XYZ file of C-alpha atoms in Angstrom:
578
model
C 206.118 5.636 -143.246
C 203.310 7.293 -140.916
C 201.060 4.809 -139.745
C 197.688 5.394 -140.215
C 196.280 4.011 -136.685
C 192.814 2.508 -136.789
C 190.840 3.973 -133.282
C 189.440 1.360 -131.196
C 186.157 3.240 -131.992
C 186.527 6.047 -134.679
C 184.911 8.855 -134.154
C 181.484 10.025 -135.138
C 180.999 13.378 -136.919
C 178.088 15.465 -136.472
C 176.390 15.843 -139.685
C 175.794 19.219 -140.743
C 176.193 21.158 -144.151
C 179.023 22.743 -143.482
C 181.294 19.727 -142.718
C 179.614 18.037 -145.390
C 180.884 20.883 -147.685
C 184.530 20.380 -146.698
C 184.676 16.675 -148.170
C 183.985 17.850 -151.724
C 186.561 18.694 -154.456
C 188.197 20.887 -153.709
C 188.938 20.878 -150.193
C 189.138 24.735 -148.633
C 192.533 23.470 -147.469
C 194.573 21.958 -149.898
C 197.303 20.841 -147.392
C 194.518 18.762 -145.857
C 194.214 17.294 -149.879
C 197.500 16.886 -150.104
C 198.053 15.352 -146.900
C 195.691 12.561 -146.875
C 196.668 11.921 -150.501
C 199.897 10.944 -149.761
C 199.190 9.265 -146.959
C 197.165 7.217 -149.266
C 199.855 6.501 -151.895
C 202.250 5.785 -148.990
C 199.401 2.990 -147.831
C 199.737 1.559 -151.455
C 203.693 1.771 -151.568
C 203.338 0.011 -148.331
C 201.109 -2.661 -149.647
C 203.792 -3.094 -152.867
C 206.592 -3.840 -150.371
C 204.997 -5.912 -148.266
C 206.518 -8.927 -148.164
C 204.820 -12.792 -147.695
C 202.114 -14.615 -149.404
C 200.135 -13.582 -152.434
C 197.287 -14.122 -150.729
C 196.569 -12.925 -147.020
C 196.175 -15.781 -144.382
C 192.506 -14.832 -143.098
C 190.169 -17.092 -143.768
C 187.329 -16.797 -146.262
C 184.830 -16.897 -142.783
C 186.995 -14.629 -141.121
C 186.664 -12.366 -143.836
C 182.853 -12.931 -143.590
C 183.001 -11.567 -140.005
C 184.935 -8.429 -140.619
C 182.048 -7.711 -143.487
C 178.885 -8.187 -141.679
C 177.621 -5.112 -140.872
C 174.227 -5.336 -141.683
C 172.881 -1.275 -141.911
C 173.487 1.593 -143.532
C 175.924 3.497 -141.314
C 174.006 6.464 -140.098
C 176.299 9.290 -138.812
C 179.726 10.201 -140.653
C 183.405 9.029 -139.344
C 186.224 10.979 -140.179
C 188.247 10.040 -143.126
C 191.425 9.139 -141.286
C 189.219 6.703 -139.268
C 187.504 5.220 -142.276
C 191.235 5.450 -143.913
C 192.195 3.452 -141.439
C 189.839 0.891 -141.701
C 190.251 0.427 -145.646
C 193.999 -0.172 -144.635
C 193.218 -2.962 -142.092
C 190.340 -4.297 -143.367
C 190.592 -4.170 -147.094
C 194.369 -3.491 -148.350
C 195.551 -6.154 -145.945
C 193.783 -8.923 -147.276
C 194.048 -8.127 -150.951
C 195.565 -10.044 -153.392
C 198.737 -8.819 -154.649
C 197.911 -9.510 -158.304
C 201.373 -7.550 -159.196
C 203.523 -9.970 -157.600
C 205.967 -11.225 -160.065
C 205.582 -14.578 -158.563
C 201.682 -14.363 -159.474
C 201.742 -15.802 -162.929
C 197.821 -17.281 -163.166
C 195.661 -15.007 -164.477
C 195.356 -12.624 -167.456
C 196.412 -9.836 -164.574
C 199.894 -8.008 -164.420
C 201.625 -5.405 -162.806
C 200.326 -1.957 -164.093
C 202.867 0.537 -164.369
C 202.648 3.248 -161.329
C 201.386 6.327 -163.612
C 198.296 4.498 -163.952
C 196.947 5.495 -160.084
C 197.732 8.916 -161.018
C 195.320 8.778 -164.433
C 193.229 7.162 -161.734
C 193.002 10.183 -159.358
C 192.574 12.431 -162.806
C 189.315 10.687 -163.901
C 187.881 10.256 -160.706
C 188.620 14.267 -160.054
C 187.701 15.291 -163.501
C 184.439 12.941 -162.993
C 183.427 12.777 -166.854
C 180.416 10.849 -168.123
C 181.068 9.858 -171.546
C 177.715 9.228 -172.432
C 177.458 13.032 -173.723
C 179.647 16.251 -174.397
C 177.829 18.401 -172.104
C 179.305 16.162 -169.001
C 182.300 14.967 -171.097
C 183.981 17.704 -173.304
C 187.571 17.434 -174.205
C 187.392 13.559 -172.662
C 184.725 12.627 -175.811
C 187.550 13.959 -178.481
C 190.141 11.892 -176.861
C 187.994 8.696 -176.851
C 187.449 8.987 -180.475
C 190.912 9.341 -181.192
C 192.121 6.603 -178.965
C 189.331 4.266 -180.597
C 190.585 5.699 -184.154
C 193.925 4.852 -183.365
C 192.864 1.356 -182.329
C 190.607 0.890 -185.591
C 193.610 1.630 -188.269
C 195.744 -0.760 -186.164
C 193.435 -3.242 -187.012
C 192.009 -2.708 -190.256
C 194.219 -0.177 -191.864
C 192.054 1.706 -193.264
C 193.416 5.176 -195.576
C 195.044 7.914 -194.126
C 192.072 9.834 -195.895
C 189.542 7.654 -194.449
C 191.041 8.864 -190.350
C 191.224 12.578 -191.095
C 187.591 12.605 -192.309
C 185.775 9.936 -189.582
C 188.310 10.640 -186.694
C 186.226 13.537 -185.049
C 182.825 13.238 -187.256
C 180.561 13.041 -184.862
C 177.651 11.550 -187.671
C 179.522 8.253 -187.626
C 181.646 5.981 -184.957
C 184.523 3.614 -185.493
C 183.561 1.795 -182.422
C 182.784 1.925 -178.783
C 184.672 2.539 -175.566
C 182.969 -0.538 -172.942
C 183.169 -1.137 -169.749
C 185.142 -4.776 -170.530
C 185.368 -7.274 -172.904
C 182.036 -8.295 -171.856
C 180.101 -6.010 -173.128
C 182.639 -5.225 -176.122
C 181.545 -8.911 -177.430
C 177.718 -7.936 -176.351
C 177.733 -4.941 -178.673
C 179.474 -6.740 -181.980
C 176.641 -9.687 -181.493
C 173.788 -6.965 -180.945
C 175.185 -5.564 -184.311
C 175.034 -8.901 -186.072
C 171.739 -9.413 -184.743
C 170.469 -6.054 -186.718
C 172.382 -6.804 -189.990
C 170.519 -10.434 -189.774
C 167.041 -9.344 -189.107
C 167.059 -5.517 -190.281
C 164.015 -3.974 -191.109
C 161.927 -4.946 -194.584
C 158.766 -3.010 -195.555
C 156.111 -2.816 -192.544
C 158.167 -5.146 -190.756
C 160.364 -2.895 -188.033
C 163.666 -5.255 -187.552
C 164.580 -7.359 -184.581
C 165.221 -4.727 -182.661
C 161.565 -3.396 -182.755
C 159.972 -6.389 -183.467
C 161.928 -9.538 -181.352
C 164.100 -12.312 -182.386
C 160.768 -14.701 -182.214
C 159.091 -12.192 -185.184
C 162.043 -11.486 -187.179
C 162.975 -15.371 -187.156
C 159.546 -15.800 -188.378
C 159.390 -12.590 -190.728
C 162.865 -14.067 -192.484
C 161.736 -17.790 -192.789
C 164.043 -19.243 -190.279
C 163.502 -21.732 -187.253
C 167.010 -20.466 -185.512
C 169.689 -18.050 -185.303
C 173.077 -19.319 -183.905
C 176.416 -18.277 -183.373
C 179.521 -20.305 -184.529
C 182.955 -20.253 -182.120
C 185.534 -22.530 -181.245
C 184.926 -24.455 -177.719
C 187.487 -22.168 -176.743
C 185.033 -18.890 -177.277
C 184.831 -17.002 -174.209
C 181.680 -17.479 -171.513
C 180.931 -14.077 -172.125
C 179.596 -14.962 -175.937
C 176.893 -17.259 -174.705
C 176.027 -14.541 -172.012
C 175.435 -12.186 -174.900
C 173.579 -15.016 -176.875
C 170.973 -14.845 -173.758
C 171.036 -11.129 -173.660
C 169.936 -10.735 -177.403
C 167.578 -12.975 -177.726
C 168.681 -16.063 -179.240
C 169.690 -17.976 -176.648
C 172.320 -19.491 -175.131
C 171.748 -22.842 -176.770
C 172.311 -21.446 -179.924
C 176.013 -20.994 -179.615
C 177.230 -23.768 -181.467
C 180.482 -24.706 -180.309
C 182.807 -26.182 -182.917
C 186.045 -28.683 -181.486
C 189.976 -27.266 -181.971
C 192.682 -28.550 -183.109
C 195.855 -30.072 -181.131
C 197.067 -26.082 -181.562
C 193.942 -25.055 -179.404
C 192.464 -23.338 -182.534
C 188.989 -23.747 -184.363
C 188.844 -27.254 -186.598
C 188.077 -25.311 -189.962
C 187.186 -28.786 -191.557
C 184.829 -29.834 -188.910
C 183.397 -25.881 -188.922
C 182.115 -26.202 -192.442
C 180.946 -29.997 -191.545
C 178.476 -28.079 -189.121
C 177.471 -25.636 -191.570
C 176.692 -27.984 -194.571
C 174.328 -29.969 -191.692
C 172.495 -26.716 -190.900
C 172.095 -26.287 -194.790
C 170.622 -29.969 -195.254
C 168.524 -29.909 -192.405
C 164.758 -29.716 -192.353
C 165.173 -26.831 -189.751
C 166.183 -23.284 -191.588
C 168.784 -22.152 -189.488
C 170.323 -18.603 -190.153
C 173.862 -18.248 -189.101
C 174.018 -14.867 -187.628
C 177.918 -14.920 -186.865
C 181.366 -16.431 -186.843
C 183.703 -15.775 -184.331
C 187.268 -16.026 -184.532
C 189.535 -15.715 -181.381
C 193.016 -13.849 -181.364
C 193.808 -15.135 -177.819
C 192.098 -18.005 -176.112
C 191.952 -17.114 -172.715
C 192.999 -20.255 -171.684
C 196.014 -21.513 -173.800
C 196.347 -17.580 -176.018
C 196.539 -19.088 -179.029
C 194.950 -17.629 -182.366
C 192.551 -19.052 -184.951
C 192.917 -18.635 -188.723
C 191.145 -15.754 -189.114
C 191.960 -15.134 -192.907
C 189.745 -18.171 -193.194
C 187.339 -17.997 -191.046
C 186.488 -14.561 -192.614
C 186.253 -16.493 -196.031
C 183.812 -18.729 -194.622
C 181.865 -15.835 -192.710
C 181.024 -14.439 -195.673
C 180.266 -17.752 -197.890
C 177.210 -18.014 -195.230
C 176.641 -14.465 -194.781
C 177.595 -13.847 -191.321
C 178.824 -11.015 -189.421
C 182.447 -11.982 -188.814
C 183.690 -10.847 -185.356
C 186.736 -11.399 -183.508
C 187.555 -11.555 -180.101
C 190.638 -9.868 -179.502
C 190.577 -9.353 -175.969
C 193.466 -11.096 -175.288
C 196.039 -10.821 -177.599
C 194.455 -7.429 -180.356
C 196.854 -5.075 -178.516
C 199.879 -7.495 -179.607
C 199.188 -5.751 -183.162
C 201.072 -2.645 -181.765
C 203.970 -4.816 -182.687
C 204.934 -5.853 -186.052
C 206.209 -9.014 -184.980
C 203.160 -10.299 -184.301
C 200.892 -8.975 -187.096
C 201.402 -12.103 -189.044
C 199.249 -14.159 -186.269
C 196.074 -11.534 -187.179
C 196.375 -12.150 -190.723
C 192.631 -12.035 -191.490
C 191.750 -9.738 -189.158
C 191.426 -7.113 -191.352
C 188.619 -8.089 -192.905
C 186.749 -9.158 -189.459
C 183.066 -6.729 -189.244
C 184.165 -6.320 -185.766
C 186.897 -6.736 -183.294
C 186.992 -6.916 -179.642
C 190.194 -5.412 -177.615
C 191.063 -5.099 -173.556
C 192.321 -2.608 -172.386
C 192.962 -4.218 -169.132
C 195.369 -7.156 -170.888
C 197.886 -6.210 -172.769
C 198.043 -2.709 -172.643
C 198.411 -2.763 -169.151
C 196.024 -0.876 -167.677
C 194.025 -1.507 -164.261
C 190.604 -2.893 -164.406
C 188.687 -2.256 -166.702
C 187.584 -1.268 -169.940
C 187.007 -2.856 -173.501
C 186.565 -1.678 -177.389
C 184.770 -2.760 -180.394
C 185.470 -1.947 -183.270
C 183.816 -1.614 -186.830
C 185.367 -2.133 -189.954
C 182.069 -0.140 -190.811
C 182.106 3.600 -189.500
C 178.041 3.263 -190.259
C 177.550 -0.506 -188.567
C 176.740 1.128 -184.950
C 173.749 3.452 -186.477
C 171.671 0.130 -186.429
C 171.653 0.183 -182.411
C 171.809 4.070 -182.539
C 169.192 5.314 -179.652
C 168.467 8.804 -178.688
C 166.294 10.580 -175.547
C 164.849 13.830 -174.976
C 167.304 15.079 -172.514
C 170.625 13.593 -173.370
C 172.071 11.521 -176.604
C 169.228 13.991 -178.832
C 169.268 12.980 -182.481
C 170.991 15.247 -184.003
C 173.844 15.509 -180.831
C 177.635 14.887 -181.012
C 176.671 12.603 -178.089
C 179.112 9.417 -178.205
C 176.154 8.033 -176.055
C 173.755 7.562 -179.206
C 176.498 4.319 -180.276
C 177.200 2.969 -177.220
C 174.851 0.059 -175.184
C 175.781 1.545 -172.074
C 174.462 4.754 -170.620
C 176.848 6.677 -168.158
C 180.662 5.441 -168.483
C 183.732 7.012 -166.915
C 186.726 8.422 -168.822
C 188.563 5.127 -169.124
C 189.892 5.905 -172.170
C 192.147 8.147 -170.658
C 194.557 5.198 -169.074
C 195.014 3.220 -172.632
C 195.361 6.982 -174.501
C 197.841 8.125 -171.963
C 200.046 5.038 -171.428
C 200.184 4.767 -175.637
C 202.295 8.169 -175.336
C 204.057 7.361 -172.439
C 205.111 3.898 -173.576
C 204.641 4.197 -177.570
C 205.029 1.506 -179.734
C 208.281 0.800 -179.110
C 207.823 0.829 -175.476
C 205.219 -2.113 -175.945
C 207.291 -4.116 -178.079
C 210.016 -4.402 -175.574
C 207.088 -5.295 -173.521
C 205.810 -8.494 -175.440
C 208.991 -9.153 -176.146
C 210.096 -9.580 -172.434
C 206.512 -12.001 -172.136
C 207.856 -14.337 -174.727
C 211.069 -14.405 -173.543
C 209.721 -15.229 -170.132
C 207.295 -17.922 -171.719
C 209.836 -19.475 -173.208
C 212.016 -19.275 -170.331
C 209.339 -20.967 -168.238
C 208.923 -24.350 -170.964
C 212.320 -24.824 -170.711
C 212.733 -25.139 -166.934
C 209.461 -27.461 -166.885
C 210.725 -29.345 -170.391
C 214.770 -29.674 -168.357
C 213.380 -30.532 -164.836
C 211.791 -34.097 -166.169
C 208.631 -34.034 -164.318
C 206.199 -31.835 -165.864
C 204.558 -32.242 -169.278
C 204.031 -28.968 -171.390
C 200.679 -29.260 -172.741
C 200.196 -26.378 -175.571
C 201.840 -24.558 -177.975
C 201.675 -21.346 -176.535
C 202.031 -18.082 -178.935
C 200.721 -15.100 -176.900
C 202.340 -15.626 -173.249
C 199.991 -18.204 -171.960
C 201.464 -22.085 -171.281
C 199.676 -25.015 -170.176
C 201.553 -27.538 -168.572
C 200.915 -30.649 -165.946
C 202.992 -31.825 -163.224
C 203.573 -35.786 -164.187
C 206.506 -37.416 -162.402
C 209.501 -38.698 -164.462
C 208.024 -42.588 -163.752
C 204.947 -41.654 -164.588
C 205.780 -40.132 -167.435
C 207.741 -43.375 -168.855
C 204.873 -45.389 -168.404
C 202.359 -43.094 -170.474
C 204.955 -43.233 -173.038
C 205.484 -46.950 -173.244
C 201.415 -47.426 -173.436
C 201.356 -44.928 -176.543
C 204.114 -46.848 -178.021
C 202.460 -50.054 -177.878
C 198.956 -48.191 -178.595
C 201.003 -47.309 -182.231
C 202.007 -50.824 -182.703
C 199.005 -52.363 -182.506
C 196.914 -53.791 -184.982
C 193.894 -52.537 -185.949
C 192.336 -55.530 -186.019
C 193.016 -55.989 -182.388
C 189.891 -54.724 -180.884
C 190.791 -55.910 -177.559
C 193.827 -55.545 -177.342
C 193.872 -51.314 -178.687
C 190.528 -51.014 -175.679
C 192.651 -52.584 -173.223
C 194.888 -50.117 -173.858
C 193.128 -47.258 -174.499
C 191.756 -47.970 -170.834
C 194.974 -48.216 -169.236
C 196.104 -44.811 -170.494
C 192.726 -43.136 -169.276
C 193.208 -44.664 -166.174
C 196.558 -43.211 -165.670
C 195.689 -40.048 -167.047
C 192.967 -39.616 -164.421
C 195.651 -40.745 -161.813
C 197.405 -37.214 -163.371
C 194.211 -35.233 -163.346
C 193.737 -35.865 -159.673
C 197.520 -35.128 -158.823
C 197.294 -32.049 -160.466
C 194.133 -30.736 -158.584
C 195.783 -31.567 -155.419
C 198.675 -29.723 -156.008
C 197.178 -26.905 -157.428
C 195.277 -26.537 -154.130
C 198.615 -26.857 -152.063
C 199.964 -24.211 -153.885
C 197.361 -21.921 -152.897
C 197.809 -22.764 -149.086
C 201.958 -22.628 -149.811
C 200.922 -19.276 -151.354
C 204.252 -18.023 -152.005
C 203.945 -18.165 -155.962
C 200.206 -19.199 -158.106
C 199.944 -20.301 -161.103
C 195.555 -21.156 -162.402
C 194.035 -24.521 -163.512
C 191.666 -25.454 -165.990
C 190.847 -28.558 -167.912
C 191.384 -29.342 -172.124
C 189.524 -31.818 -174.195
C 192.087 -30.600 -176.861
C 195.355 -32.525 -176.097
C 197.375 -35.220 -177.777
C 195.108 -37.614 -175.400
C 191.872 -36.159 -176.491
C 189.067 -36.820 -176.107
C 190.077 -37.362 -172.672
C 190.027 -34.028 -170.359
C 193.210 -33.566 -168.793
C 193.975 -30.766 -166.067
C 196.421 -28.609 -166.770
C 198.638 -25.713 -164.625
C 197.940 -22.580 -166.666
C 200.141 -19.894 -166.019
C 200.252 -16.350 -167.808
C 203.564 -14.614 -168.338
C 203.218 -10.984 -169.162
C 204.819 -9.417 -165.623
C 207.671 -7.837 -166.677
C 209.044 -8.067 -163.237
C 209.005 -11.857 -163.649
C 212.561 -12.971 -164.529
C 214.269 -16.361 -164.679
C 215.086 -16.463 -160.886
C 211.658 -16.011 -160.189
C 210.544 -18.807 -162.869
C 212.799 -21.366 -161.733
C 211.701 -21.166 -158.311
C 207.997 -21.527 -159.120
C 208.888 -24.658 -160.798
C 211.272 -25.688 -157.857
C 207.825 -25.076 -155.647
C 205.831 -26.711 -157.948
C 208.603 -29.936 -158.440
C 208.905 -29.820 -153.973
C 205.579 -30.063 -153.402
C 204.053 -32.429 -156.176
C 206.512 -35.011 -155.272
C 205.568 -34.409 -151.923
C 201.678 -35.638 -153.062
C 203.320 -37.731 -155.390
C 203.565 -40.281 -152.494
C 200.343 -40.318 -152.062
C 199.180 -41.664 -155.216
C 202.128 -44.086 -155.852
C 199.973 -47.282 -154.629
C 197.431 -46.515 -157.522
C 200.424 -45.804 -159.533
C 201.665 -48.685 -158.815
C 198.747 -51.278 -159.909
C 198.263 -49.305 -163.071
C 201.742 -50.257 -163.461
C 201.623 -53.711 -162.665
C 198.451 -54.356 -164.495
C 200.861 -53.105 -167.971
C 203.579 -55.189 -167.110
C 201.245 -58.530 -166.731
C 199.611 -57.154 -170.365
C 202.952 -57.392 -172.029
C 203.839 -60.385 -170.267
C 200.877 -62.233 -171.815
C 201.132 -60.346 -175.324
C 204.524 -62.270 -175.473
């Protein structure tokens, strides 16, 4: 490949119109284009092949020292110079999120087409917000979010051909994440709960604080597992109701919302003195940290015993629905008001973009806004639905990698990311010292390194735990103790080796801690690790676990002395018992 050399001290341009003319699109020479494009893509191949750590070496302060230019640089480089620099300075020390050995994070491999529909919408330069900067890209982002709509609700054939390109109404929203995809759906909510009566405008005219009052009610809260994403309580703030009001109800052993213990908490809001409105219900198709899938068929029923606006959070695992397979997982979804999808998940494109989606084509016209100059009334502007103002043509990447990949392509996909899931519990289950923690159904498993020894001991304490009487107080505490003291042994294990790993770098795998396991309500960390590479094979999975097994038996030693007294203190228990 030709090196792009860095100068000792690039050159300065002088800055006059004419040069300044050159650097726009298009370029009087398109050699010049072409050239400096593919020295660019030959940068990226580079970066691809590259082989080492995950992670560069630098340190975060070195990094802090190669970024601390403090002014606005005043006269122009050229762009080999500057080329150079972004090679050194930025591709060098970035992580290589596409490394099949990098299975932590909801992140993948995106297939190589993708920088191409990259250089396409940052050529084109489209702003979505309305057709006068965003012709032909405004048709396709309808049909792309059409498309996604009668995946999920499967709606009539009749019902697409009339609302696919009607301009009047919109199926739902191209965002810039999942972020603001679960903002929008909770805005909506908000409007259906509070809309406007008489002289009284709505909560969007009036405030939350007048339509609360206006309504009768003290409150306005938000119901979602305590797996619901951060982003929901961020929205909470952003709409008025506060953060405080997302009432977070416990999961089950399967990671998904306690339906029993969910209608507990609304029967208490319905007895209480304080009138509490329950705006939503959230169901999640996904948990972003174990991927599993409430029952959304139910949760709807109960949505709309209370009233609610029933939204789902699909950012994770919606685009699964491309495959029949999995459809049985949504059942329920259907009948969600709103569902949120990424783009940027399973569909496999780069960073980012979301949708919502409306069972309702007319649910949006309760946020619709309009200006003087852009998004007019009566426009086709896809601006007037959307919470955003100027957004790029990001649909293009999901509606162009759907017809280079179809349905089928997808499938084999998914298919591949359970495969390598459950390729992955069965080297931790067969190696003998790690613990598999959920029960994963979209391609996420949580897991704990726990030596073999270990491992025997927390078993023999449950059995005993089992076999005790009730009526021994004592005895059951004693216990009870002895296996939170162990487990915290585990916890800390687990936090050291997850940092090792990160300075052994050659393979990563995320942590996070559950209050949902078989030792609840006792928070145990767990290795988290997110198989949807389809470059990750079994090779590749049984050496993260051999790295994983090498190293946390390494720190093992460490913690053996502590080990060791829990130990003793159990055998002395049994000792006495007998």
């Amino acid at each position: 490949m030709k090196d792009i050399v860095m100068d000792k001290a690039p050159k300065t341009v002088k800055a006059n119109l004419e040069y300044l003319r050159k650097l726009f699109i298009m370029p009087d020479s398109p050699d010049k284009f072409i050239e400096f494009g593919r020295e660019l893509l030959e940068m990226l191949h580079e970066f691809f092949q590259e082989k080492g750590g995950i992670h560069s070496s630098i340190s975060l302060p070195d990094l802090t020292r190669i970024f601390n230019q403090t002014t606005v640089p005043d006269k122009p480089q050229l762009i080999k110079d500057v080329l150079a620099e972004i090679k050194q300075k930025i591709i060098k020390h970035s992580v290589k999120v596409g490394n099949p050995y990098y299975i932590g994070h909801m992140i993948s491999a995106v297939p190589y087409f993708m920088i191409l529909l990259e250089m396409i919408i940052a050529a084109l330069n489209q702003n979505q917000v309305k057709i006068e900067t965003a012709k032909a890209s405004s048709f396709v982002e309808r049909e792309i979010i059409a498309w996604m709509h009668q995946l999920v609700f499967g709606r009539r054939e009749r019902f697409y051909e009339k609302h696919i390109q009607d301009p009047r109404v919109a199926l739902g929203n191209v965002t810039a994440d999942g972020t603001i995809a679960n903002l929008t759906a909770l805005l909506v909510a908000r409007e259906k709960a509070f809309p406007p009566d008489g002289d009284f405008p709505g909560a969007r005219g009036a405030g939350i604080g007048r339509a609360l009052s206006h309504y009768g009610f003290d409150r306005a809260v938000v119901l979602v597992s305590t797996r619901g994403h951060y982003s929901i309580k961020k929205a909470a703030s952003i709409i008025g109701i506060g953060e405080e009001n997302v009432v977070t109800i416990p999961v089950d052993e399967c990671n998904r919302i306690d339906l029993r213990k969910l209608r507990r908490r609304i029967r208490q809001f319905q007895q209480d003195k304080e009138k509490v409105k329950v705006m939503a219900v959230i169901g999640i198709a996904g948990t972003t940290e174990t991927g599993n899938v409430d029952n959304l068929a139910e949760l709807g029923q109960i949505a709309r015993e209370v009233g609610a606006h029933f939204h789902v959070d699909a950012c994770w695992g919606g685009s699964a629905l491309l495959v029949d397979e999995y459809r049985t997982l949504f059942k329920g979804i259907e009948q969600a008001d709103s569902v949120s999808i990424d783009a940027h998940k399973l569909l496999y494109c780069p960073m980012t973009m979301g949708m919502v989606l409306f069972r309702s084509e007319r649910d949006l016209h309760v946020i619709r806004h309009s200006s003087q100059y852009v998004i007019r009334r009566n426009s086709v502007d896809t601006g007037r639905f959307t919470i955003e103002g100027s957004r790029p043509f990001a649909c293009l990447k999901p509606w162009a990698a759907l017809k280079i990949m179809g349905r089928d392509g997808y499938g084999l996909l998914f298919k591949q990311a359970q495969l390598s899931t459950k390729r992955l519990k069965e080297i931790l289950d067969h190696c003998g010292n790690f613990e598999t923690i959920s029960k994963p159904q979209l391609f996420i498993l949580a897991y704990r390194f726990i030596p073999e020894a270990a491992q025997e001991r927390l078993r023999t304490l449950q059995g005993v735990l089992r076999d005790c009487s009730p009526n021994c107080r004592d005895e059951v505490k004693e216990l009870e103790q002895k296996i939170r003291k162990l487990n915290h042994l585990i916890n800390g294990l687990n936090i050291k080796l997850h940092k090792a790993l990160r300075r052994d770098d050659s393979t990563f795998v995320s942590r996070t801690t559950l209050e949902s396991t078989r030792y609840r309500p006792q928070n145990i960390v767990v290795l988290r690790a997110v198989l949807v590479n389809p470059l990750t094979n079994r090779q590749i999975l049984e050496e993260i676990v051999s790295t994983q097994n090498r190293i946390g038996m390494q720190i093992w030693k460490e913690f053996l002395p502590a080990f060791g007294r829990i130990a003793e203190e159990t055998a002395e228990q049994r000792e006495a018992r007998a």
